[in-house]
Short mmCIF file of C-alpha atoms in Angstrom, two decimals:
data_model
loop_
_atom_site.label_atom_id
_atom_site.label_comp_id
_atom_site.label_asym_id
_atom_site.label_seq_id
_atom_site.Cartn_x
_atom_site.Cartn_y
_atom_site.Cartn_z
CA UNK E 176 65.35 77.99 84.48
CA UNK E 177 63.66 74.61 84.96
CA UNK E 178 64.30 73.47 81.39
CA UNK E 179 68.05 73.87 81.99
CA UNK E 180 68.08 71.30 84.81
CA UNK E 181 68.45 67.72 83.62
CA UNK E 182 66.62 64.91 85.38
CA UNK E 183 68.60 61.78 86.21
CA UNK E 184 68.03 59.22 83.41
CA UNK E 185 66.83 56.68 86.00
CA UNK E 186 64.03 59.08 87.01
CA UNK E 187 62.79 59.98 83.53
CA UNK E 188 60.30 57.11 83.47
CA UNK E 189 58.43 59.00 86.18
CA UNK E 190 57.86 61.99 83.87
CA UNK E 191 55.98 60.83 80.81
CA UNK E 192 53.70 62.54 78.35
CA UNK E 193 51.19 60.49 76.38
CA UNK E 194 50.25 62.22 73.13
CA UNK E 195 47.99 61.70 70.15
CA UNK E 196 47.96 64.04 67.18
CA UNK E 197 44.44 62.95 66.19
CA UNK E 198 41.74 60.75 67.69
CA UNK E 199 42.58 57.91 65.29
CA UNK E 200 46.38 58.30 65.54
CA UNK E 201 48.54 55.92 67.54
CA UNK E 202 49.54 56.97 71.04
CA UNK E 203 53.10 58.28 71.40
CA UNK E 204 54.89 58.29 74.74
CA UNK E 205 57.61 60.82 75.55
CA UNK E 206 59.93 60.96 78.55
CA UNK E 207 60.78 64.41 79.84
CA UNK E 208 64.49 64.92 80.38
CA UNK E 209 64.35 68.24 82.24
CA UNK E 210 62.59 69.55 85.34
CA UNK E 211 59.00 70.50 84.54
CA UNK E 212 57.42 73.72 85.78
CA UNK E 213 54.41 73.05 87.97
CA UNK E 214 55.56 69.74 89.40
CA UNK E 215 55.74 69.42 93.17
CA UNK E 216 59.54 69.04 93.26
CA UNK E 217 60.46 71.80 90.76
CA UNK E 218 61.09 74.61 93.32
CA UNK E 219 63.26 72.36 95.48
CA UNK E 220 65.22 71.01 92.51
CA UNK E 221 65.92 74.47 91.12
CA UNK E 222 67.08 75.84 94.47
CA UNK E 223 69.18 72.76 95.20
CA UNK E 224 70.78 72.92 91.76
CA UNK E 225 71.72 76.57 92.21
CA UNK E 226 73.23 75.89 95.63
CA UNK E 227 75.24 72.94 94.29
CA UNK E 228 76.49 75.09 91.41
CA UNK E 229 77.45 77.88 93.82
CA UNK E 230 79.41 75.40 95.92
CA UNK E 231 81.19 73.94 92.88
CA UNK E 232 82.12 77.36 91.45
CA UNK E 233 82.86 79.32 94.65
CA UNK E 234 86.61 79.44 93.99
CA UNK E 235 86.13 81.27 90.70
CA UNK E 236 83.07 83.32 91.68
CA UNK E 237 83.16 83.87 95.45
CA UNK E 238 80.76 86.84 95.56
CA UNK E 239 78.17 85.11 93.38
CA UNK E 240 78.47 81.93 95.46
CA UNK E 241 77.65 83.86 98.64
CA UNK E 242 74.60 85.51 97.06
CA UNK E 243 73.30 82.23 95.65
CA UNK E 244 73.93 80.33 98.88
CA UNK E 245 72.31 82.85 101.21
CA UNK E 246 69.97 85.14 99.26
CA UNK E 247 67.81 82.83 97.15
CA UNK E 248 64.25 81.88 97.99
CA UNK E 249 62.58 79.53 95.51
CA UNK E 250 63.63 81.14 92.22
CA UNK E 251 64.00 84.72 93.48
CA UNK E 252 67.25 86.43 94.46
CA UNK E 253 66.73 88.79 97.41
CA UNK E 254 70.06 90.55 97.82
CA UNK E 255 71.38 94.03 98.25
#
């Protein structure tokens, strides 16, 4: 799920990967454009994104919006 959540372009400088293909190769720098699993903020960002989506789409999907708004913990749905 994390790779489906885009990071604000202004925040992408904070998520960089420095990479070399070989010891003598030049260093390449990449900016990550999506939420990265394992970062401190990833669980919050995923939950917050789902709740925002539920709020935006509640008119078309009222039952799903209720489940997402009330029955999600981290990235688990606990509903029945």
